[in-house]
Coordinates of C-alpha atoms in Angstrom, one line a residue:
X273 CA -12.7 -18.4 12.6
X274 CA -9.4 -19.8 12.8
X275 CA -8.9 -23.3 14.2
X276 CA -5.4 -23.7 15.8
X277 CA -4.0 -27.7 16.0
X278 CA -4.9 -29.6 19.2
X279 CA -2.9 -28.0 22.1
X280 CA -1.2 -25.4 20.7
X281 CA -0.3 -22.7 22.5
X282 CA -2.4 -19.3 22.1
X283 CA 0.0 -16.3 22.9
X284 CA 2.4 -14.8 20.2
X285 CA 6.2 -15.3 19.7
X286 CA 8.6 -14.1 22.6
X287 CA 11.5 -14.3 22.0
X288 CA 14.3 -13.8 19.3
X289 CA 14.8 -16.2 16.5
X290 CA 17.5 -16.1 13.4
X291 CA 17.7 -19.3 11.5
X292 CA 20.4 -20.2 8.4
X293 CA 18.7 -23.0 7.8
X294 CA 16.9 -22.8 4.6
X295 CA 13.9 -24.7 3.4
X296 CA 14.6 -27.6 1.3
X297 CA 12.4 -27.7 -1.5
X298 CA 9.9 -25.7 -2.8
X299 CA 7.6 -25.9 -0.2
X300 CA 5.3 -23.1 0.5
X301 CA 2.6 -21.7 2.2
X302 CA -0.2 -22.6 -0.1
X303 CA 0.9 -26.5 0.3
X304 CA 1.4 -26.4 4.1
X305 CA -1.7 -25.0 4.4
X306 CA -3.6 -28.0 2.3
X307 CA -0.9 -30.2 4.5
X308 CA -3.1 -28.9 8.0
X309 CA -6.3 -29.2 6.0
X310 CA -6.0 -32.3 5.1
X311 CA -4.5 -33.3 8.4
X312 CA -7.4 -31.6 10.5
X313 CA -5.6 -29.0 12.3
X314 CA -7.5 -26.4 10.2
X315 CA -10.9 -25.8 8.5
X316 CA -10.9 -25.6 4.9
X317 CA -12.4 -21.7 4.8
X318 CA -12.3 -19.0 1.2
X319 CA -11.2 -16.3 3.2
X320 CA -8.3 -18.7 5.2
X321 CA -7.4 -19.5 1.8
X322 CA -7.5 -15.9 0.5
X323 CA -4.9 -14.4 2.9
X324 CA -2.3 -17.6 2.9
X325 CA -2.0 -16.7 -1.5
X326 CA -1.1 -13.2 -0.4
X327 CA 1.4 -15.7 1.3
X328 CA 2.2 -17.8 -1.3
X329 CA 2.7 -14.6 -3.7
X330 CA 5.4 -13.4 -1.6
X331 CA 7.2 -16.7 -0.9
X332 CA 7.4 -17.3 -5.1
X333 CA 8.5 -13.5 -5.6
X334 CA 11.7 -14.2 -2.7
X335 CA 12.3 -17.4 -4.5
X336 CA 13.7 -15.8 -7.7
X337 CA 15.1 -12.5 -5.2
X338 CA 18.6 -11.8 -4.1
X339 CA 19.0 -9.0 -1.5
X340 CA 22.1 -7.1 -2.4
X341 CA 25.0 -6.9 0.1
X342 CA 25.2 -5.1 3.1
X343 CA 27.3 -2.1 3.1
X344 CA 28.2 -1.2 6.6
X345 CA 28.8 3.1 6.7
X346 CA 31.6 4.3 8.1
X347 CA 31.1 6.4 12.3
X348 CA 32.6 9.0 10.3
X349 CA 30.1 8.9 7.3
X350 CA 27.2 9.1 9.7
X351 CA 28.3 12.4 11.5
X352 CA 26.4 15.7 11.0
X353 CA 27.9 17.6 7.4
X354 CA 29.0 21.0 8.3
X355 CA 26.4 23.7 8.1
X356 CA 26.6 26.3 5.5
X357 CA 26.5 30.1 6.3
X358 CA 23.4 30.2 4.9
X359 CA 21.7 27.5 6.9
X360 CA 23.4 29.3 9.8
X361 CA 22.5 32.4 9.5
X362 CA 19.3 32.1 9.2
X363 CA 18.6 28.7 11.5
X364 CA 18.0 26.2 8.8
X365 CA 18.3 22.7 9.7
X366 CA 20.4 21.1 6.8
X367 CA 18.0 17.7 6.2
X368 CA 18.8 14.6 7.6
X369 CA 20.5 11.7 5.6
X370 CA 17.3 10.2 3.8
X371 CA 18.0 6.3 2.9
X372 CA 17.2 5.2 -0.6
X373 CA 14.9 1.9 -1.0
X374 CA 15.8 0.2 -3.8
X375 CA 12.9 -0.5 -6.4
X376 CA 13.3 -4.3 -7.1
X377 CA 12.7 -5.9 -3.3
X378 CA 9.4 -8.2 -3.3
X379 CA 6.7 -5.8 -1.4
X380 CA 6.4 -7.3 2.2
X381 CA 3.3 -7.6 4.1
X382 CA 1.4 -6.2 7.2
X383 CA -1.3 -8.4 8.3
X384 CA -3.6 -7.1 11.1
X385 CA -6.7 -8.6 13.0
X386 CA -8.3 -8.8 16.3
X387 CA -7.6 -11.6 18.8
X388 CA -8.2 -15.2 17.3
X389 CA -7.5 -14.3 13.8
X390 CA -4.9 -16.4 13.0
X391 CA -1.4 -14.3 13.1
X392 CA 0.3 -16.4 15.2
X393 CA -0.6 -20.1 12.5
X394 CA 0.0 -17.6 9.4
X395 CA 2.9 -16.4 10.7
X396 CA 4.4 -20.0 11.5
X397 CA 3.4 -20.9 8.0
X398 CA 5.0 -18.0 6.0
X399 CA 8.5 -18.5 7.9
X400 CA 8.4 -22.0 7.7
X401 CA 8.2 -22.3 4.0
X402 CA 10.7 -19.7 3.2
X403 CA 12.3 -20.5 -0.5
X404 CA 15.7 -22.3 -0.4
X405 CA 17.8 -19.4 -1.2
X406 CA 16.9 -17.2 1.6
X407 CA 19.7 -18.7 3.8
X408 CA 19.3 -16.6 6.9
X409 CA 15.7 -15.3 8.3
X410 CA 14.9 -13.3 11.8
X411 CA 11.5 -13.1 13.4
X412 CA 11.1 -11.9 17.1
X413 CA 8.6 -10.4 19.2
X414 CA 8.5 -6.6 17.9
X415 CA 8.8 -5.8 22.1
X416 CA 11.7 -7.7 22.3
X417 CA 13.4 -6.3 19.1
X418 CA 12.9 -2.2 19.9
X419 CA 14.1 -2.9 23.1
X420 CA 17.6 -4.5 22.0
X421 CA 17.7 -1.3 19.3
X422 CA 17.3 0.8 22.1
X423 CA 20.5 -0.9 23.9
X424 CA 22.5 -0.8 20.8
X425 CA 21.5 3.1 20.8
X426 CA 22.6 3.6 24.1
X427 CA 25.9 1.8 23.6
X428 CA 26.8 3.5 20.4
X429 CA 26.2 7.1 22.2
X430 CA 28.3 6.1 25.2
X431 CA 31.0 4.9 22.5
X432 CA 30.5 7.3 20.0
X433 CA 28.9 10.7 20.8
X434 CA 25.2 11.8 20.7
X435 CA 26.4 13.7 17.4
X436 CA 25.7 10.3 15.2
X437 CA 23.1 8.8 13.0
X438 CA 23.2 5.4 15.0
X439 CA 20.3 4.3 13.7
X440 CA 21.7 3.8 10.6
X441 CA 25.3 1.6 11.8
X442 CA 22.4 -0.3 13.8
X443 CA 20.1 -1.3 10.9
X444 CA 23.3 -2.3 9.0
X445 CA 24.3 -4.8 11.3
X446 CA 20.5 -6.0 11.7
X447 CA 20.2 -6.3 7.7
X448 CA 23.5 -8.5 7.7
X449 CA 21.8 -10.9 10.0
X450 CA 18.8 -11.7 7.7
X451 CA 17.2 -10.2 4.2
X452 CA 14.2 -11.4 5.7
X453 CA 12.8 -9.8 8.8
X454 CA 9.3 -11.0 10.3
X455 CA 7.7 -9.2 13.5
X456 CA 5.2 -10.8 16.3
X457 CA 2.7 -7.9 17.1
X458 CA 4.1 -4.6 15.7
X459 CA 2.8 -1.9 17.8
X460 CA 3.7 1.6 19.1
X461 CA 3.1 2.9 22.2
X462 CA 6.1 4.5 23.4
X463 CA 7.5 8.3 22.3
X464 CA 10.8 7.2 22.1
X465 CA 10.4 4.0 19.8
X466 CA 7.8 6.6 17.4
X467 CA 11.2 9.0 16.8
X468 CA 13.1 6.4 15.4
X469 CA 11.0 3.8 13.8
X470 CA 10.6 5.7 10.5
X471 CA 14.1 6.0 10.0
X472 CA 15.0 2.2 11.3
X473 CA 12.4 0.5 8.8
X474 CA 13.6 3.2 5.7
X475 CA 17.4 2.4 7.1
X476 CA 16.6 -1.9 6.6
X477 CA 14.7 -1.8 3.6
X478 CA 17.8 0.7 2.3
X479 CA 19.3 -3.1 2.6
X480 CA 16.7 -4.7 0.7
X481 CA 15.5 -6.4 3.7
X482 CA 11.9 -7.2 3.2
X483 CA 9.7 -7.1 6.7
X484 CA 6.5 -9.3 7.2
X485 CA 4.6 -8.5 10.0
X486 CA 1.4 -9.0 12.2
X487 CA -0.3 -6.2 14.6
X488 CA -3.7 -5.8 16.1
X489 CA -4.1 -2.7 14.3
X490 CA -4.3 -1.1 11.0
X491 CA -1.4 1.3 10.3
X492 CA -3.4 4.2 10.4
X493 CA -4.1 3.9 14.3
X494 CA -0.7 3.3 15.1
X495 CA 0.7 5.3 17.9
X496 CA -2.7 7.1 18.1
X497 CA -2.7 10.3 20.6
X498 CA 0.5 9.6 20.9
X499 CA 2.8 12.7 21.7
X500 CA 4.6 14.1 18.5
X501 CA 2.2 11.8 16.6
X502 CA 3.0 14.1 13.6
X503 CA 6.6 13.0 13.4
X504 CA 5.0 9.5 13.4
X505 CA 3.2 9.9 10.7
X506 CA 6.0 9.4 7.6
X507 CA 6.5 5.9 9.5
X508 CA 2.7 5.2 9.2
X509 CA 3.1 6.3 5.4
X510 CA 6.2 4.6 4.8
X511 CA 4.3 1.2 6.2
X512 CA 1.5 1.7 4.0
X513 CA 3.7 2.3 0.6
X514 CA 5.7 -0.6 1.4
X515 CA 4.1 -3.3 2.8
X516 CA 1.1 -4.7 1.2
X517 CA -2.0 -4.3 3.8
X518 CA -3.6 -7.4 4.8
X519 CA -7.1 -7.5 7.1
X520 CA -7.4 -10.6 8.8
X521 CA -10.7 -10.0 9.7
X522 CA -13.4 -12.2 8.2
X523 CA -16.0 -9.6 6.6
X524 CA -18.4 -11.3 4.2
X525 CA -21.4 -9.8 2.0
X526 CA -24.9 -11.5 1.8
X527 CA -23.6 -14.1 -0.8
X528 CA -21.2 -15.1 2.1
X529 CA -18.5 -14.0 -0.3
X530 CA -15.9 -13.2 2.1
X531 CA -14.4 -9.7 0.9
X532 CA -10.4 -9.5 -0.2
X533 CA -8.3 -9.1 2.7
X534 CA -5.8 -5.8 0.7
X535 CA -7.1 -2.9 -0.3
X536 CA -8.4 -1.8 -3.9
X537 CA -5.1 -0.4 -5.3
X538 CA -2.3 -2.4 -5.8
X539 CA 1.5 -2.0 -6.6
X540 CA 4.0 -2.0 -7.9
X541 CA 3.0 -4.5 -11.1
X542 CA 4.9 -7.8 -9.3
X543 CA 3.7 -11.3 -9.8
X544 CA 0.9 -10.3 -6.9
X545 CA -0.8 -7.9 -9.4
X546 CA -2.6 -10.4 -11.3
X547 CA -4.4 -12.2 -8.3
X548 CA -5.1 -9.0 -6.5
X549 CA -7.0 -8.2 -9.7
X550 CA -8.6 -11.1 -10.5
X551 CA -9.5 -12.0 -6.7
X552 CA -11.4 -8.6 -7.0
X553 CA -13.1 -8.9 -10.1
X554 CA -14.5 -12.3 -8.7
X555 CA -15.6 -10.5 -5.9
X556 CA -17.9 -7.4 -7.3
X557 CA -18.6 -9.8 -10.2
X558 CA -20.7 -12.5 -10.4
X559 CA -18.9 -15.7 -11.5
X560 CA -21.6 -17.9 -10.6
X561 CA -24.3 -16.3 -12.7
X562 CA -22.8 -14.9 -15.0
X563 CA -19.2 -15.9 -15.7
X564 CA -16.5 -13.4 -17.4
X565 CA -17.4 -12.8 -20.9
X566 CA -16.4 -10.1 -23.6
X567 CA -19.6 -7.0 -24.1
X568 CA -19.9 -4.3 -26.3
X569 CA -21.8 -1.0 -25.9
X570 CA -22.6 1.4 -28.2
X571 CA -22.3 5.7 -28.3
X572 CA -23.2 7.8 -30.3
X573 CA -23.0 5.0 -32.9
X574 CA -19.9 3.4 -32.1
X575 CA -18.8 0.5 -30.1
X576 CA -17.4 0.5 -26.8
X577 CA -15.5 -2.9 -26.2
X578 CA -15.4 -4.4 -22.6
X579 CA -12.4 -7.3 -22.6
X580 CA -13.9 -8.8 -19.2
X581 CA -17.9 -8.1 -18.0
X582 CA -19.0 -10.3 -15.0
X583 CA -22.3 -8.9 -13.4
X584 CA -22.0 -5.2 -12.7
X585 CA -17.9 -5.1 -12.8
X586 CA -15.9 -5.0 -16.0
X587 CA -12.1 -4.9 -16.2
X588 CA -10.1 -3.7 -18.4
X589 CA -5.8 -3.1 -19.0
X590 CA -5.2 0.5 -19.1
X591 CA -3.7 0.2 -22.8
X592 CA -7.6 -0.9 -23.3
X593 CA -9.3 1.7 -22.1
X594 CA -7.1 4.9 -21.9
X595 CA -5.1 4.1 -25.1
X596 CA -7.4 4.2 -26.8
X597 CA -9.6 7.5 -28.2
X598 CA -12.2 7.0 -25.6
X599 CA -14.1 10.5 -23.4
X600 CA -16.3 11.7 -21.0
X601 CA -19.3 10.3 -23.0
X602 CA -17.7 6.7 -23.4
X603 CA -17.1 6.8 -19.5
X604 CA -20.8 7.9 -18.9
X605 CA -22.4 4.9 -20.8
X606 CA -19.8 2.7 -18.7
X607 CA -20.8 3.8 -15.4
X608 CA -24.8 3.5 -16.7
X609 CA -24.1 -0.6 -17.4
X610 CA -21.3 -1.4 -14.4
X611 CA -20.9 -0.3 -10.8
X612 CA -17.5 -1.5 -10.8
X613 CA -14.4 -1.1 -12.5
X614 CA -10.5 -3.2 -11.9
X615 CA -7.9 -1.8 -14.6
X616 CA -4.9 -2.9 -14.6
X617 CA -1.3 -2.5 -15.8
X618 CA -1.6 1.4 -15.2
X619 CA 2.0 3.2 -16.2
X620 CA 2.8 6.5 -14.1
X621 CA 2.4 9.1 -16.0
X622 CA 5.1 12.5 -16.2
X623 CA 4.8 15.7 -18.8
X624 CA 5.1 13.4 -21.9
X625 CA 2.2 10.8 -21.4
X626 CA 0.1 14.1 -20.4
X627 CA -2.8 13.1 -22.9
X628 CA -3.6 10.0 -21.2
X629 CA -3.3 11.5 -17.7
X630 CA -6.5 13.4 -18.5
X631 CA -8.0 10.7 -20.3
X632 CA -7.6 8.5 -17.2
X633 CA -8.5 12.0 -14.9
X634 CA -11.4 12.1 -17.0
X635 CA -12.8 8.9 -16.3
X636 CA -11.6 8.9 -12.4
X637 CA -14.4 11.9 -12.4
X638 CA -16.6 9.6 -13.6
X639 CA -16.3 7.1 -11.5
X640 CA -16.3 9.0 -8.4
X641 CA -19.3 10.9 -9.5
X642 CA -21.4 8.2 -10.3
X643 CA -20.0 6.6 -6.5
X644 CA -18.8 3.3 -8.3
X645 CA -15.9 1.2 -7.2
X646 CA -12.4 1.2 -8.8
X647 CA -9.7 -1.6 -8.6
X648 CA -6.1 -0.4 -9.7
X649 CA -3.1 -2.5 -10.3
X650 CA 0.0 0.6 -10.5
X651 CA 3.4 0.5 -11.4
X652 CA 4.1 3.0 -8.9
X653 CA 2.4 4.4 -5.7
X654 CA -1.0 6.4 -6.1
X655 CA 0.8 9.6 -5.4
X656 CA 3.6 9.3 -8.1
X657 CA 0.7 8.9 -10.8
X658 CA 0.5 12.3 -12.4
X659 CA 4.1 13.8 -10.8
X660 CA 7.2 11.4 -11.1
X661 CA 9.6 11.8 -7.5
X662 CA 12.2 14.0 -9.7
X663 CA 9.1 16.6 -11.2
X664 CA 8.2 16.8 -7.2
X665 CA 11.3 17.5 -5.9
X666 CA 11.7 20.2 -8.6
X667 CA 8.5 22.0 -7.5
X668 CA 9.4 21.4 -3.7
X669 CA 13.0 23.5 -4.7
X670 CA 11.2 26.3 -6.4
X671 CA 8.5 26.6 -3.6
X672 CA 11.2 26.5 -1.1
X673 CA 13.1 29.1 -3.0
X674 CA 10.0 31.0 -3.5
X675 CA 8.6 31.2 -0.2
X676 CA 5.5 29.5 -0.8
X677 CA 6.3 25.7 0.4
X678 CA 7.8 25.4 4.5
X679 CA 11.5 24.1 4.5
X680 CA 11.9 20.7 4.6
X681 CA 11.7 19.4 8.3
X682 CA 13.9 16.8 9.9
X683 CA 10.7 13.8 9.1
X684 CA 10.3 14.7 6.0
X685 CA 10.8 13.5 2.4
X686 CA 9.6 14.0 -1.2
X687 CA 7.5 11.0 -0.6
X688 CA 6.1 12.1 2.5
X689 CA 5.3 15.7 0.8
X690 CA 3.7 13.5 -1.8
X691 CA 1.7 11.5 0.5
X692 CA 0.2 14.2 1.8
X693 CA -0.9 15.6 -1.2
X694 CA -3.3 12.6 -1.6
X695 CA -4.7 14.0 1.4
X696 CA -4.6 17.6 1.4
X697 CA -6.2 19.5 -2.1
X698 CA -5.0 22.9 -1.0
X699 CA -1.3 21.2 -0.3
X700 CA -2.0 19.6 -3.8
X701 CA -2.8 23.1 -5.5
X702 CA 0.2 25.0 -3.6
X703 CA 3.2 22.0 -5.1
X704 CA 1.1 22.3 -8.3
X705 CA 1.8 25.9 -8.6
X706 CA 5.8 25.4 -8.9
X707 CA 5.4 23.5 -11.4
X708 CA 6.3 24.2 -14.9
X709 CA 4.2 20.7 -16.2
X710 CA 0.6 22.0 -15.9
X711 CA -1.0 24.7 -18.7
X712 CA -3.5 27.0 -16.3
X713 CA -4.9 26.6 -12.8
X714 CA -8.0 24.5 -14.5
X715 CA -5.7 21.8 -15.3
X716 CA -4.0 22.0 -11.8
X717 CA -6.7 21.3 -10.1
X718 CA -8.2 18.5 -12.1
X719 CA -4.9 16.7 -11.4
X720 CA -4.9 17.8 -7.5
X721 CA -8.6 16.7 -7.4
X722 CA -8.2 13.4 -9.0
X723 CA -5.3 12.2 -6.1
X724 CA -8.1 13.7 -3.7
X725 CA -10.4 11.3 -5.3
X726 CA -8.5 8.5 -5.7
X727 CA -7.6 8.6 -1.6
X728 CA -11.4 9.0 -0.9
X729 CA -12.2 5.7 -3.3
X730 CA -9.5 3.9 -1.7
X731 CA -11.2 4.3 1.5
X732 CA -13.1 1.1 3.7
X733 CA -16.4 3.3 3.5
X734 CA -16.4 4.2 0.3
X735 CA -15.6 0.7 -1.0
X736 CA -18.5 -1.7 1.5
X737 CA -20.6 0.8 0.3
X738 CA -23.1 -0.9 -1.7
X739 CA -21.8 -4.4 -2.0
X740 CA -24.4 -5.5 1.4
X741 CA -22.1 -6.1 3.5
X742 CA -23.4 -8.4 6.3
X743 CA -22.0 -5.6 9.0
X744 CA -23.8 -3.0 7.1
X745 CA -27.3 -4.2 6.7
X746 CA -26.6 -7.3 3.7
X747 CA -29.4 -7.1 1.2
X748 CA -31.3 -4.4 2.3
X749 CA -27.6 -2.0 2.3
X750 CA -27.3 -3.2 -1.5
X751 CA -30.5 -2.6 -2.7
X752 CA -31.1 0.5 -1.3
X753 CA -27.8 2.0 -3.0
X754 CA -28.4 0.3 -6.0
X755 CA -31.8 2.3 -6.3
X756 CA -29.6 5.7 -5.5
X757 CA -27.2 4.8 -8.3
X758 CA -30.7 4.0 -10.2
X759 CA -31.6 8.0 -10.1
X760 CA -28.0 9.1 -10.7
X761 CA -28.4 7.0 -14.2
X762 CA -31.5 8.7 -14.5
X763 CA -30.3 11.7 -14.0
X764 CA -27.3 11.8 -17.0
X765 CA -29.6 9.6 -19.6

């Protein structure tokens, strides 16, 4: 439980602030929070200290960032293009203007938790100790800031014309104000600010704005039953890509190990990799009795090297374990000794690195059948592992062409086509199909099962599962799935 200094107030930010004036050292969020510690204005707590490193991450990755400059469009660049005859004739809607996010912005984060756990303090604490060179910073009640977009909508269309992607002009002048853009209590509850969010957050980060935010929910219940909630969805997926995922809420297992706040997979390789590995190899290790050392098994009279054991969780690089000329029946004696698995430094992986996709494919089977856990650190998002953006697109334009994939809609993107595919293994089969990259159907649906896989092992369920959990029965939860996973080994001896 978080414990907020004497007197302070208990309700979120109000109103709107933008500062330009920089912090003047090095400061961060890490020594602030040993500052209130020390001071008594907080306990000292594991899991306190857990979330405020995701902090500290990001405040040393914007230390060494500069956010490019803002180019403002033109009205007349963000007018409709002309529709061909084509489109006309046949009532195609040409697509909408997507922005482009730049690769190199520092991932931001979306930190969500019931009342009392703490956005408000770790809020104060992240834009407090912004690095030096972040000269100008915005955070505002995310109430107050849809309602001021909405009256800059409103007074472009009574300027301009309804015929105009406002939105965009808008989030220009926004990003000029600060590269740095934290919201008080993100939430959506209103049909009109769920049609434009997606584009508004793509349109900022376009600018290389990075958003830090808190809510009361997790992004997936955003906007839930809310009408059009399918148009919604991109924004929910866009959220989820972008920002790192934080849960607030204390859950601890029946050590009293409080669990990592983000989820198990982790990119894109930043300076944040490392500790979100680490933090969870400490976790479904065990440090305490048996601290990280190197282990060696052997197959069919050969070693298998493990670079990291602790307890039932071994980690590995994926140079270490898929570069290697490992296969099914080095996997199998892996998932007989551990129940957990973090590899790291994974590459994404197009038509030319095809032999270690299905090594890694091979071993994702594995671990899914034997229900273990997985921990990945990715250099790009889960759904751009097997298929780079550019092989999608290709099989979106033949599918299109073909018939046999629906024309792209207004809210809709290669990367929320992708997205879905993590979702969706008949979607997964159907892009597959237009693509030139895959030898027979057999192959095609290994690499459309493994994404399905990979979405279900990413999943809250799937991961508490086992690890006793004191919400889901401590001890007693462990034990009896450790004896199921007993009979499974059993079962493939």
């Amino acid at each position: 439980m978080w414990l907020p200094p004497p007197g302070a107030p208990g309700g979120g930010m109000t109103g709107f602030s933008v500062t330009s004036v920089a912090n003047p050292d090095a400061w961060g969020p890490c020594d602030e929070y040993n500052k209130r510690v020390k001071s008594g204005q907080l306990r000292d707590d594991e899991h306190q200290r857990t979330i405020v490193q995701n902090l500290q991450d990001l405040h040393d990755m914007l230390a060494e960032y500069q956010a490019p400059k803002v180019v403002r469009p033109s009205i007349e660049s963000l007018r409709p293009q002309p529709q061909s005859l084509f489109r006309s004739l046949f009532h195609i809607k040409a697509p909408k203007r997507q922005a482009e996010v730049p690769a190199n912005p520092p991932k931001g984060l979306y930190m969500y938790g019931d009342v009392g756990s703490g956005k408000t303090m770790l809020m104060d604490l992240f834009y407090d100790t912004l690095p030096h060179n972040i000269s100008s910073k915005t955070r505002i009640h995310f109430h107050n800031f849809m309602q001021d977009v909405h009256k800059r909508l409103h007074a472009m269309k009574m300027d301009h014309g309804t015929d105009l992607d406002a939105v965009s002009y808008i989030a220009a002048d926004i990003a000029e104000k600060g590269s740095v853009l934290c919201f008080d209590e993100f939430q959506c509850t209103d049909v009109a600010d769920a049609m434009i969010l997606r584009s508004l957050l793509k349109a900022l980060m376009s600018h290389g704005v990075v958003l830090v935010t808190t809510s009361n929910r997790h992004p997936d219940d955003l906007y839930k039953n809310g009408i059009q909630r399918a148009s919604f969805i991109p924004c929910i997926n866009l959220l989820k890509t972008r920002l790192r995922i934080l849960n607030l809420d204390s859950t601890t297992d029946y050590r009293k190990i409080p669990r990592p706040p983000s989820g198990v997979y982790h990119h894109p390789l930043d300076k944040a990799a490392s500790s979100h590995a680490n933090r969870w190899f400490k976790f479904l290790g065990d440090f305490k009795r048996d601290p990280p050392h190197k282990a060696s098994h052997e197959v069919w009279g050969r070693q298998i090297e493990v670079p990291q054991a602790s307890g039932k969780a071994a980690m590995f690089t994926f140079g270490e374990l898929i570069g290697r000329a490992t296969g099914a029946a080095d996997y199998l004696e892996l998932m007989r000794s551990y129940d957990a698995f973090i590899i790291t430094d994974v590459p994404g992986m197009t038509h030319r690195e095809r032999d270690w996709a299905r090594r890694f494919i091979t071993f994702i089977d594995a671990v899914y059948e034997s229900r273990a856990k997985l921990v990945l650190t990715t250099a790009v998002p889960l759904f751009q592992l097997f298929m780079s953006p550019e092989e999608i697109g290709e099989a979106l334009h033949d599918g299109r062409q073909k018939g046999s994939v629906k024309h792209e809609e207004e809210h809709e993107g290669v990367e929320d086509v992708m997205r879905q595919m993590m979702d969706d293994l008949g979607m997964n089969m159907q892009m597959l199909k237009n693509s030139n990259l895959f030898t027979g159907d057999e192959e095609r649906f290994a690499f459309s099962r493994a994404l399905s896989r990979l979405s279900e092992m990413g999943s809250q369920e799937w991961v508490e599962r086992g690890l006793g959990m004191e919400h889901r029965g401590g001890l007693n939860e462990k034990e009896g799935w450790q004896r199921m996973r007993s009979r499974w080994g059993e079962d493939n001896s």
